[in-house]
């Protein structure tokens, strides 16, 4: 989701608050089996004009060795162009929504990881040619990486980012090099963005109430995370509630979640009827995601031990 589709009036990049540090939380996950490579998952619908540049930019990010585009019921040439740009393409026959597209993409990456651990991917490629295990799959599956490598991290991008998708690299660094479990893009103000802030505030307050953490851009859908985080956050909230549910479930599971500044740009939503209907759908889905997580209690906070000199 685009974090600036709903913005708070008068907010500029210079006025954004400094990111509050997350408290030390019992059970933060970490260990030797950190991911070494990243798979990019791009849910897209009717992005024929922008998807090629987005795919090529994403593929150029260091340590990205797989780009998956999930064509979520497009009526244009999104799938064909994405495939031509080098992406593995999965097609939904009809529009299933963002959360469903993310699930489909992550499923394909998991199958890829499983195959490489088993036999380097050869058998998986043969099975796809004979009878695809992911409905609507098209395109090659290049065999990359060691067969015993840990599961790839997942980097979710929007299909309309074009060349700026390359600026998601700091998210990859945060997860693969710095030990962050879920890195969320903190975007600059987007040209043409127009909103009343209601959805942003609803999501932010809901996340804070459930976890104790107050994100700056709770609707940011550009995220990189380990497979372990992804699995811990299942089932996802449907539709536009997915970002809110991911943040709540990841923090409450004890993972390290961090917002990371990224100079990413996307097509903004305006104040016309279409934009207003979109924001109404956002608000509906965010409220549903929060309602289903009211029973979740924040994790136990462990106070910092005083240090002696």
mmCIF file of C-alpha atoms in Angstrom:
data_model
loop_
_atom_site.group_PDB
_atom_site.id
_atom_site.type_symbol
_atom_site.label_atom_id
_atom_site.label_comp_id
_atom_site.label_asym_id
_atom_site.label_seq_id
_atom_site.Cartn_x
_atom_site.Cartn_y
_atom_site.Cartn_z
ATOM 1 C CA UNK A 1 0.000 0.000 0.000
ATOM 2 C CA UNK A 2 1.166 3.531 -0.649
ATOM 3 C CA UNK A 3 1.775 5.252 2.691
ATOM 4 C CA UNK A 4 0.989 8.723 1.397
ATOM 5 C CA UNK A 5 -2.408 7.837 -0.080
ATOM 6 C CA UNK A 6 -3.686 9.001 3.288
ATOM 7 C CA UNK A 7 -1.531 11.783 4.679
ATOM 8 C CA UNK A 8 -1.770 14.178 7.552
ATOM 9 C CA UNK A 9 -2.319 17.758 6.340
ATOM 10 C CA UNK A 10 0.741 19.987 6.406
ATOM 11 C CA UNK A 11 3.271 17.212 6.932
ATOM 12 C CA UNK A 12 6.555 17.541 5.046
ATOM 13 C CA UNK A 13 9.645 15.300 5.057
ATOM 14 C CA UNK A 14 11.462 17.750 7.369
ATOM 15 C CA UNK A 15 8.587 17.718 9.842
ATOM 16 C CA UNK A 16 8.377 13.963 10.237
ATOM 17 C CA UNK A 17 9.062 12.803 13.745
ATOM 18 C CA UNK A 18 12.217 10.905 14.544
ATOM 19 C CA UNK A 19 11.442 7.213 14.675
ATOM 20 C CA UNK A 20 10.754 6.153 18.270
ATOM 21 C CA UNK A 21 12.955 3.293 19.359
ATOM 22 C CA UNK A 22 11.140 0.056 19.979
ATOM 23 C CA UNK A 23 11.426 -1.220 23.554
ATOM 24 C CA UNK A 24 13.446 -4.309 24.269
ATOM 25 C CA UNK A 25 10.949 -7.132 23.915
ATOM 26 C CA UNK A 26 11.182 -10.636 25.308
ATOM 27 C CA UNK A 27 11.645 -13.278 22.637
ATOM 28 C CA UNK A 28 13.082 -11.167 19.807
ATOM 29 C CA UNK A 29 13.952 -13.659 17.089
ATOM 30 C CA UNK A 30 17.459 -13.981 15.732
ATOM 31 C CA UNK A 31 20.021 -16.636 15.022
ATOM 32 C CA UNK A 32 22.616 -17.989 12.639
ATOM 33 C CA UNK A 33 20.174 -18.939 9.867
ATOM 34 C CA UNK A 34 19.623 -15.429 8.552
ATOM 35 C CA UNK A 35 18.656 -15.055 4.879
ATOM 36 C CA UNK A 36 21.439 -14.431 2.406
ATOM 37 C CA UNK A 37 19.312 -13.454 -0.603
ATOM 38 C CA UNK A 38 16.037 -11.720 -1.307
ATOM 39 C CA UNK A 39 13.018 -12.434 -3.469
ATOM 40 C CA UNK A 40 11.031 -9.415 -4.616
ATOM 41 C CA UNK A 41 7.252 -9.851 -4.785
ATOM 42 C CA UNK A 42 5.324 -7.246 -6.786
ATOM 43 C CA UNK A 43 1.513 -7.370 -6.708
ATOM 44 C CA UNK A 44 0.297 -5.519 -9.803
ATOM 45 C CA UNK A 45 -2.952 -4.700 -11.570
ATOM 46 C CA UNK A 46 -3.046 -2.821 -14.870
ATOM 47 C CA UNK A 47 0.512 -1.521 -14.560
ATOM 48 C CA UNK A 48 1.630 -2.107 -18.157
ATOM 49 C CA UNK A 49 3.112 1.390 -18.437
ATOM 50 C CA UNK A 50 5.245 1.085 -15.307
ATOM 51 C CA UNK A 51 5.941 -2.564 -14.563
ATOM 52 C CA UNK A 52 8.981 -2.995 -16.835
ATOM 53 C CA UNK A 53 10.954 -0.223 -15.164
ATOM 54 C CA UNK A 54 9.885 -1.464 -11.738
ATOM 55 C CA UNK A 55 10.999 -5.042 -12.424
ATOM 56 C CA UNK A 56 14.359 -4.027 -13.869
ATOM 57 C CA UNK A 57 15.086 -1.658 -10.990
ATOM 58 C CA UNK A 58 14.115 -4.272 -8.400
ATOM 59 C CA UNK A 59 16.277 -6.914 -10.059
ATOM 60 C CA UNK A 60 19.270 -4.606 -9.796
ATOM 61 C CA UNK A 61 19.135 -4.400 -5.999
ATOM 62 C CA UNK A 62 22.121 -6.150 -4.449
ATOM 63 C CA UNK A 63 21.335 -9.675 -3.151
ATOM 64 C CA UNK A 64 18.018 -9.868 -5.022
ATOM 65 C CA UNK A 65 18.081 -13.079 -7.060
ATOM 66 C CA UNK A 66 14.393 -13.572 -7.847
ATOM 67 C CA UNK A 67 11.625 -11.167 -8.901
ATOM 68 C CA UNK A 68 8.021 -12.385 -8.850
ATOM 69 C CA UNK A 69 5.156 -10.352 -10.299
ATOM 70 C CA UNK A 70 1.639 -11.363 -9.297
ATOM 71 C CA UNK A 71 -0.733 -10.066 -11.963
ATOM 72 C CA UNK A 72 -3.916 -9.605 -9.966
ATOM 73 C CA UNK A 73 -6.532 -9.724 -12.707
ATOM 74 C CA UNK A 74 -5.078 -7.124 -15.075
ATOM 75 C CA UNK A 75 -6.902 -6.272 -18.286
ATOM 76 C CA UNK A 76 -3.774 -4.927 -19.984
ATOM 77 C CA UNK A 77 -0.359 -6.376 -20.880
ATOM 78 C CA UNK A 78 1.102 -6.229 -17.360
ATOM 79 C CA UNK A 79 1.920 -9.961 -17.265
ATOM 80 C CA UNK A 80 3.572 -10.111 -20.686
ATOM 81 C CA UNK A 81 5.684 -7.021 -20.083
ATOM 82 C CA UNK A 82 6.769 -8.204 -16.630
ATOM 83 C CA UNK A 83 7.801 -11.566 -18.061
ATOM 84 C CA UNK A 84 9.748 -9.851 -20.831
ATOM 85 C CA UNK A 85 11.565 -7.762 -18.227
ATOM 86 C CA UNK A 86 12.790 -10.944 -16.523
ATOM 87 C CA UNK A 87 10.238 -11.539 -13.781
ATOM 88 C CA UNK A 88 8.588 -14.809 -12.873
ATOM 89 C CA UNK A 89 4.891 -14.112 -13.417
ATOM 90 C CA UNK A 90 1.861 -15.573 -11.655
ATOM 91 C CA UNK A 91 -1.601 -14.572 -12.862
ATOM 92 C CA UNK A 92 -4.880 -14.357 -11.001
ATOM 93 C CA UNK A 93 -7.770 -14.742 -13.433
ATOM 94 C CA UNK A 94 -9.734 -12.136 -11.486
ATOM 95 C CA UNK A 95 -8.805 -9.437 -9.007
ATOM 96 C CA UNK A 96 -8.248 -11.039 -5.592
ATOM 97 C CA UNK A 97 -6.891 -8.055 -3.679
ATOM 98 C CA UNK A 98 -3.464 -7.100 -2.390
ATOM 99 C CA UNK A 99 -3.252 -9.562 0.498
ATOM 100 C CA UNK A 100 -4.121 -12.487 -1.790
ATOM 101 C CA UNK A 101 -1.521 -11.358 -4.325
ATOM 102 C CA UNK A 102 1.121 -11.167 -1.606
ATOM 103 C CA UNK A 103 0.224 -14.681 -0.468
ATOM 104 C CA UNK A 104 0.494 -16.051 -4.000
ATOM 105 C CA UNK A 105 3.894 -14.471 -4.522
ATOM 106 C CA UNK A 106 5.227 -15.663 -1.179
ATOM 107 C CA UNK A 107 3.937 -19.171 -1.932
ATOM 108 C CA UNK A 108 5.880 -19.306 -5.179
ATOM 109 C CA UNK A 109 9.044 -18.130 -3.432
ATOM 110 C CA UNK A 110 8.579 -20.792 -0.735
ATOM 111 C CA UNK A 111 8.250 -23.499 -3.382
ATOM 112 C CA UNK A 112 11.398 -22.196 -5.003
ATOM 113 C CA UNK A 113 13.297 -22.283 -1.708
ATOM 114 C CA UNK A 114 12.038 -25.782 -0.973
ATOM 115 C CA UNK A 115 13.126 -27.064 -4.361
ATOM 116 C CA UNK A 116 16.602 -25.593 -4.051
ATOM 117 C CA UNK A 117 17.098 -27.196 -0.662
ATOM 118 C CA UNK A 118 16.000 -30.533 -2.115
ATOM 119 C CA UNK A 119 17.938 -30.754 -5.358
ATOM 120 C CA UNK A 120 19.009 -27.376 -6.636
ATOM 121 C CA UNK A 121 15.736 -26.597 -8.367
ATOM 122 C CA UNK A 122 15.913 -28.916 -11.391
ATOM 123 C CA UNK A 123 12.976 -31.078 -10.336
ATOM 124 C CA UNK A 124 10.874 -28.026 -9.513
ATOM 125 C CA UNK A 125 11.433 -26.572 -12.982
ATOM 126 C CA UNK A 126 10.409 -29.862 -14.583
ATOM 127 C CA UNK A 127 7.256 -30.063 -12.476
ATOM 128 C CA UNK A 128 6.240 -26.554 -13.481
ATOM 129 C CA UNK A 129 6.627 -27.402 -17.148
ATOM 130 C CA UNK A 130 4.510 -30.518 -16.739
ATOM 131 C CA UNK A 131 1.848 -29.264 -14.326
ATOM 132 C CA UNK A 132 2.274 -25.884 -12.601
ATOM 133 C CA UNK A 133 2.024 -26.064 -8.808
ATOM 134 C CA UNK A 134 1.015 -22.395 -8.687
ATOM 135 C CA UNK A 135 -2.080 -21.565 -10.713
ATOM 136 C CA UNK A 136 -1.342 -19.289 -13.654
ATOM 137 C CA UNK A 137 2.452 -19.457 -13.380
ATOM 138 C CA UNK A 138 4.400 -18.352 -16.446
ATOM 139 C CA UNK A 139 8.045 -17.691 -17.119
ATOM 140 C CA UNK A 140 11.366 -19.328 -16.273
ATOM 141 C CA UNK A 141 12.647 -20.121 -12.814
ATOM 142 C CA UNK A 142 16.410 -19.573 -12.862
ATOM 143 C CA UNK A 143 18.347 -21.782 -10.472
ATOM 144 C CA UNK A 144 20.272 -19.420 -8.212
ATOM 145 C CA UNK A 145 21.873 -19.954 -4.834
ATOM 146 C CA UNK A 146 23.095 -22.887 -2.804
ATOM 147 C CA UNK A 147 20.763 -25.819 -2.259
ATOM 148 C CA UNK A 148 21.164 -25.568 1.514
ATOM 149 C CA UNK A 149 20.662 -21.801 1.721
ATOM 150 C CA UNK A 150 18.154 -20.472 4.273
ATOM 151 C CA UNK A 151 14.817 -19.218 2.926
ATOM 152 C CA UNK A 152 14.987 -15.963 1.034
ATOM 153 C CA UNK A 153 13.820 -12.774 2.659
ATOM 154 C CA UNK A 154 10.728 -11.267 1.038
ATOM 155 C CA UNK A 155 10.713 -7.715 -0.313
ATOM 156 C CA UNK A 156 7.266 -6.427 -1.266
ATOM 157 C CA UNK A 157 7.139 -3.554 -3.758
ATOM 158 C CA UNK A 158 4.373 -1.723 -5.606
ATOM 159 C CA UNK A 159 4.194 -2.128 -9.367
ATOM 160 C CA UNK A 160 4.162 1.611 -10.089
ATOM 161 C CA UNK A 161 7.481 2.567 -8.479
ATOM 162 C CA UNK A 162 9.414 2.371 -11.749
ATOM 163 C CA UNK A 163 13.113 3.300 -11.468
ATOM 164 C CA UNK A 164 12.734 4.410 -7.856
ATOM 165 C CA UNK A 165 12.244 0.749 -6.843
ATOM 166 C CA UNK A 166 16.039 0.555 -6.665
ATOM 167 C CA UNK A 167 15.828 2.849 -3.631
ATOM 168 C CA UNK A 168 14.382 -0.037 -1.585
ATOM 169 C CA UNK A 169 17.955 -1.282 -1.110
ATOM 170 C CA UNK A 170 18.188 0.072 2.479
ATOM 171 C CA UNK A 171 15.413 -2.331 3.480
ATOM 172 C CA UNK A 172 17.466 -5.262 2.214
ATOM 173 C CA UNK A 173 20.518 -4.019 4.095
ATOM 174 C CA UNK A 174 18.501 -3.670 7.294
ATOM 175 C CA UNK A 175 17.307 -7.280 7.164
ATOM 176 C CA UNK A 176 20.311 -9.086 5.702
ATOM 177 C CA UNK A 177 23.114 -7.083 7.292
ATOM 178 C CA UNK A 178 21.709 -5.377 10.387
ATOM 179 C CA UNK A 179 19.536 -8.170 11.779
ATOM 180 C CA UNK A 180 16.181 -6.370 11.480
ATOM 181 C CA UNK A 181 13.307 -8.838 11.108
ATOM 182 C CA UNK A 182 10.876 -6.540 9.281
ATOM 183 C CA UNK A 183 12.047 -3.304 7.655
ATOM 184 C CA UNK A 184 9.335 -0.864 6.549
ATOM 185 C CA UNK A 185 9.977 1.895 4.015
ATOM 186 C CA UNK A 186 9.594 5.439 5.294
ATOM 187 C CA UNK A 187 8.783 7.430 2.151
ATOM 188 C CA UNK A 188 9.189 11.143 1.416
ATOM 189 C CA UNK A 189 6.085 13.228 0.677
ATOM 190 C CA UNK A 190 4.642 12.116 -2.659
ATOM 191 C CA UNK A 191 3.803 14.608 -5.391
ATOM 192 C CA UNK A 192 0.058 14.899 -5.897
ATOM 193 C CA UNK A 193 -0.867 12.984 -2.751
ATOM 194 C CA UNK A 194 -4.143 14.157 -1.247
ATOM 195 C CA UNK A 195 -5.958 12.810 1.756
ATOM 196 C CA UNK A 196 -7.481 13.683 5.084
ATOM 197 C CA UNK A 197 -5.329 11.449 7.296
ATOM 198 C CA UNK A 198 -8.196 9.440 8.752
ATOM 199 C CA UNK A 199 -6.951 6.046 7.589
ATOM 200 C CA UNK A 200 -3.372 6.792 8.651
ATOM 201 C CA UNK A 201 -4.466 7.900 12.109
ATOM 202 C CA UNK A 202 -6.807 4.943 12.542
ATOM 203 C CA UNK A 203 -4.078 2.461 11.648
ATOM 204 C CA UNK A 204 -1.388 4.226 13.695
ATOM 205 C CA UNK A 205 -3.507 4.443 16.830
ATOM 206 C CA UNK A 206 -4.644 0.850 16.459
ATOM 207 C CA UNK A 207 -1.065 -0.398 16.144
ATOM 208 C CA UNK A 208 0.018 1.695 19.120
ATOM 209 C CA UNK A 209 -2.871 0.399 21.215
ATOM 210 C CA UNK A 210 -2.097 -3.218 20.349
ATOM 211 C CA UNK A 211 1.694 -3.126 20.577
ATOM 212 C CA UNK A 212 2.938 0.029 22.276
ATOM 213 C CA UNK A 213 4.761 1.010 19.069
ATOM 214 C CA UNK A 214 3.710 4.100 17.096
ATOM 215 C CA UNK A 215 4.840 3.908 13.452
ATOM 216 C CA UNK A 216 5.238 7.047 11.378
ATOM 217 C CA UNK A 217 3.794 5.508 8.200
ATOM 218 C CA UNK A 218 1.581 2.599 9.254
ATOM 219 C CA UNK A 219 0.191 2.062 5.743
ATOM 220 C CA UNK A 220 3.565 1.653 4.062
ATOM 221 C CA UNK A 221 3.392 -1.557 2.070
ATOM 222 C CA UNK A 222 7.008 -1.565 0.925
ATOM 223 C CA UNK A 223 8.535 -4.002 3.387
ATOM 224 C CA UNK A 224 11.359 -6.509 3.611
ATOM 225 C CA UNK A 225 11.071 -9.363 6.101
ATOM 226 C CA UNK A 226 12.409 -12.788 6.885
ATOM 227 C CA UNK A 227 10.380 -15.858 6.032
ATOM 228 C CA UNK A 228 10.031 -16.513 9.757
ATOM 229 C CA UNK A 229 8.272 -13.187 10.259
ATOM 230 C CA UNK A 230 6.011 -13.813 7.274
ATOM 231 C CA UNK A 231 4.906 -17.184 8.600
ATOM 232 C CA UNK A 232 4.343 -15.795 12.103
ATOM 233 C CA UNK A 233 1.980 -13.150 10.694
ATOM 234 C CA UNK A 234 -0.401 -15.629 9.059
ATOM 235 C CA UNK A 235 -3.267 -15.410 8.399
ATOM 236 C CA UNK A 236 -3.058 -11.960 6.882
ATOM 237 C CA UNK A 237 -5.853 -9.458 7.198
ATOM 238 C CA UNK A 238 -7.593 -9.214 3.818
ATOM 239 C CA UNK A 239 -7.366 -6.345 1.368
ATOM 240 C CA UNK A 240 -5.918 -3.038 2.504
ATOM 241 C CA UNK A 241 -5.715 -4.152 6.135
ATOM 242 C CA UNK A 242 -2.648 -6.262 5.429
ATOM 243 C CA UNK A 243 -0.051 -3.663 6.461
ATOM 244 C CA UNK A 244 -1.767 -2.987 9.772
ATOM 245 C CA UNK A 245 -2.000 -6.687 10.559
ATOM 246 C CA UNK A 246 1.625 -7.336 9.609
ATOM 247 C CA UNK A 247 2.874 -4.622 11.960
ATOM 248 C CA UNK A 248 0.749 -5.749 14.900
ATOM 249 C CA UNK A 249 1.452 -9.442 14.511
ATOM 250 C CA UNK A 250 5.201 -9.016 13.942
ATOM 251 C CA UNK A 251 5.755 -6.748 16.947
ATOM 252 C CA UNK A 252 3.573 -8.862 19.221
ATOM 253 C CA UNK A 253 5.473 -11.981 18.160
ATOM 254 C CA UNK A 254 8.663 -10.360 19.440
ATOM 255 C CA UNK A 255 10.302 -9.489 16.131
ATOM 256 C CA UNK A 256 12.402 -6.399 15.514
ATOM 257 C CA UNK A 257 10.347 -4.062 13.312
ATOM 258 C CA UNK A 258 11.957 -0.850 12.080
ATOM 259 C CA UNK A 259 11.046 1.978 9.721
ATOM 260 C CA UNK A 260 13.861 2.817 7.293
ATOM 261 C CA UNK A 261 13.955 5.975 5.108
ATOM 262 C CA UNK A 262 13.805 5.168 1.372
ATOM 263 C CA UNK A 263 13.578 7.614 -1.533
ATOM 264 C CA UNK A 264 10.729 5.730 -3.223
ATOM 265 C CA UNK A 265 8.038 7.268 -5.413
ATOM 266 C CA UNK A 266 4.695 6.021 -6.684
ATOM 267 C CA UNK A 267 1.476 7.190 -8.280
ATOM 268 C CA UNK A 268 -0.511 9.116 -5.673
ATOM 269 C CA UNK A 269 -4.246 8.915 -5.037
ATOM 270 C CA UNK A 270 -6.142 12.170 -5.501
ATOM 271 C CA UNK A 271 -9.302 13.676 -4.046
ATOM 272 C CA UNK A 272 -11.577 12.747 -6.941
ATOM 273 C CA UNK A 273 -14.388 10.216 -6.572
ATOM 274 C CA UNK A 274 -12.093 7.306 -7.354
ATOM 275 C CA UNK A 275 -9.636 8.426 -4.687
ATOM 276 C CA UNK A 276 -12.363 8.864 -2.106
ATOM 277 C CA UNK A 277 -13.766 5.409 -2.809
ATOM 278 C CA UNK A 278 -10.285 3.951 -2.475
ATOM 279 C CA UNK A 279 -9.757 5.591 0.897
ATOM 280 C CA UNK A 280 -13.145 4.360 2.062
ATOM 281 C CA UNK A 281 -12.087 0.810 1.179
ATOM 282 C CA UNK A 282 -8.795 1.354 3.001
ATOM 283 C CA UNK A 283 -10.578 2.517 6.137
ATOM 284 C CA UNK A 284 -12.989 -0.420 6.045
ATOM 285 C CA UNK A 285 -10.189 -2.968 5.750
ATOM 286 C CA UNK A 286 -7.997 -1.332 8.411
ATOM 287 C CA UNK A 287 -10.879 -1.278 10.879
ATOM 288 C CA UNK A 288 -11.604 -4.939 10.171
ATOM 289 C CA UNK A 289 -7.957 -5.839 10.727
ATOM 290 C CA UNK A 290 -7.925 -3.999 14.048
ATOM 291 C CA UNK A 291 -11.226 -5.500 15.182
ATOM 292 C CA UNK A 292 -9.890 -9.014 14.655
ATOM 293 C CA UNK A 293 -6.790 -8.250 16.736
ATOM 294 C CA UNK A 294 -8.377 -6.677 19.806
ATOM 295 C CA UNK A 295 -7.624 -9.791 21.825
ATOM 296 C CA UNK A 296 -3.898 -9.466 21.145
ATOM 297 C CA UNK A 297 -1.952 -8.107 24.105
ATOM 298 C CA UNK A 298 1.392 -6.335 23.770
ATOM 299 C CA UNK A 299 4.444 -8.418 24.700
ATOM 300 C CA UNK A 300 6.072 -8.101 28.083
ATOM 301 C CA UNK A 301 8.391 -5.119 28.264
ATOM 302 C CA UNK A 302 11.776 -5.870 29.799
ATOM 303 C CA UNK A 303 13.358 -2.776 31.407
ATOM 304 C CA UNK A 304 16.942 -2.033 30.523
ATOM 305 C CA UNK A 305 19.465 -3.157 33.128
ATOM 306 C CA UNK A 306 21.491 -0.293 34.651
ATOM 307 C CA UNK A 307 25.087 -0.341 33.546
ATOM 308 C CA UNK A 308 27.880 0.186 36.037
ATOM 309 C CA UNK A 309 31.068 1.991 35.325
#
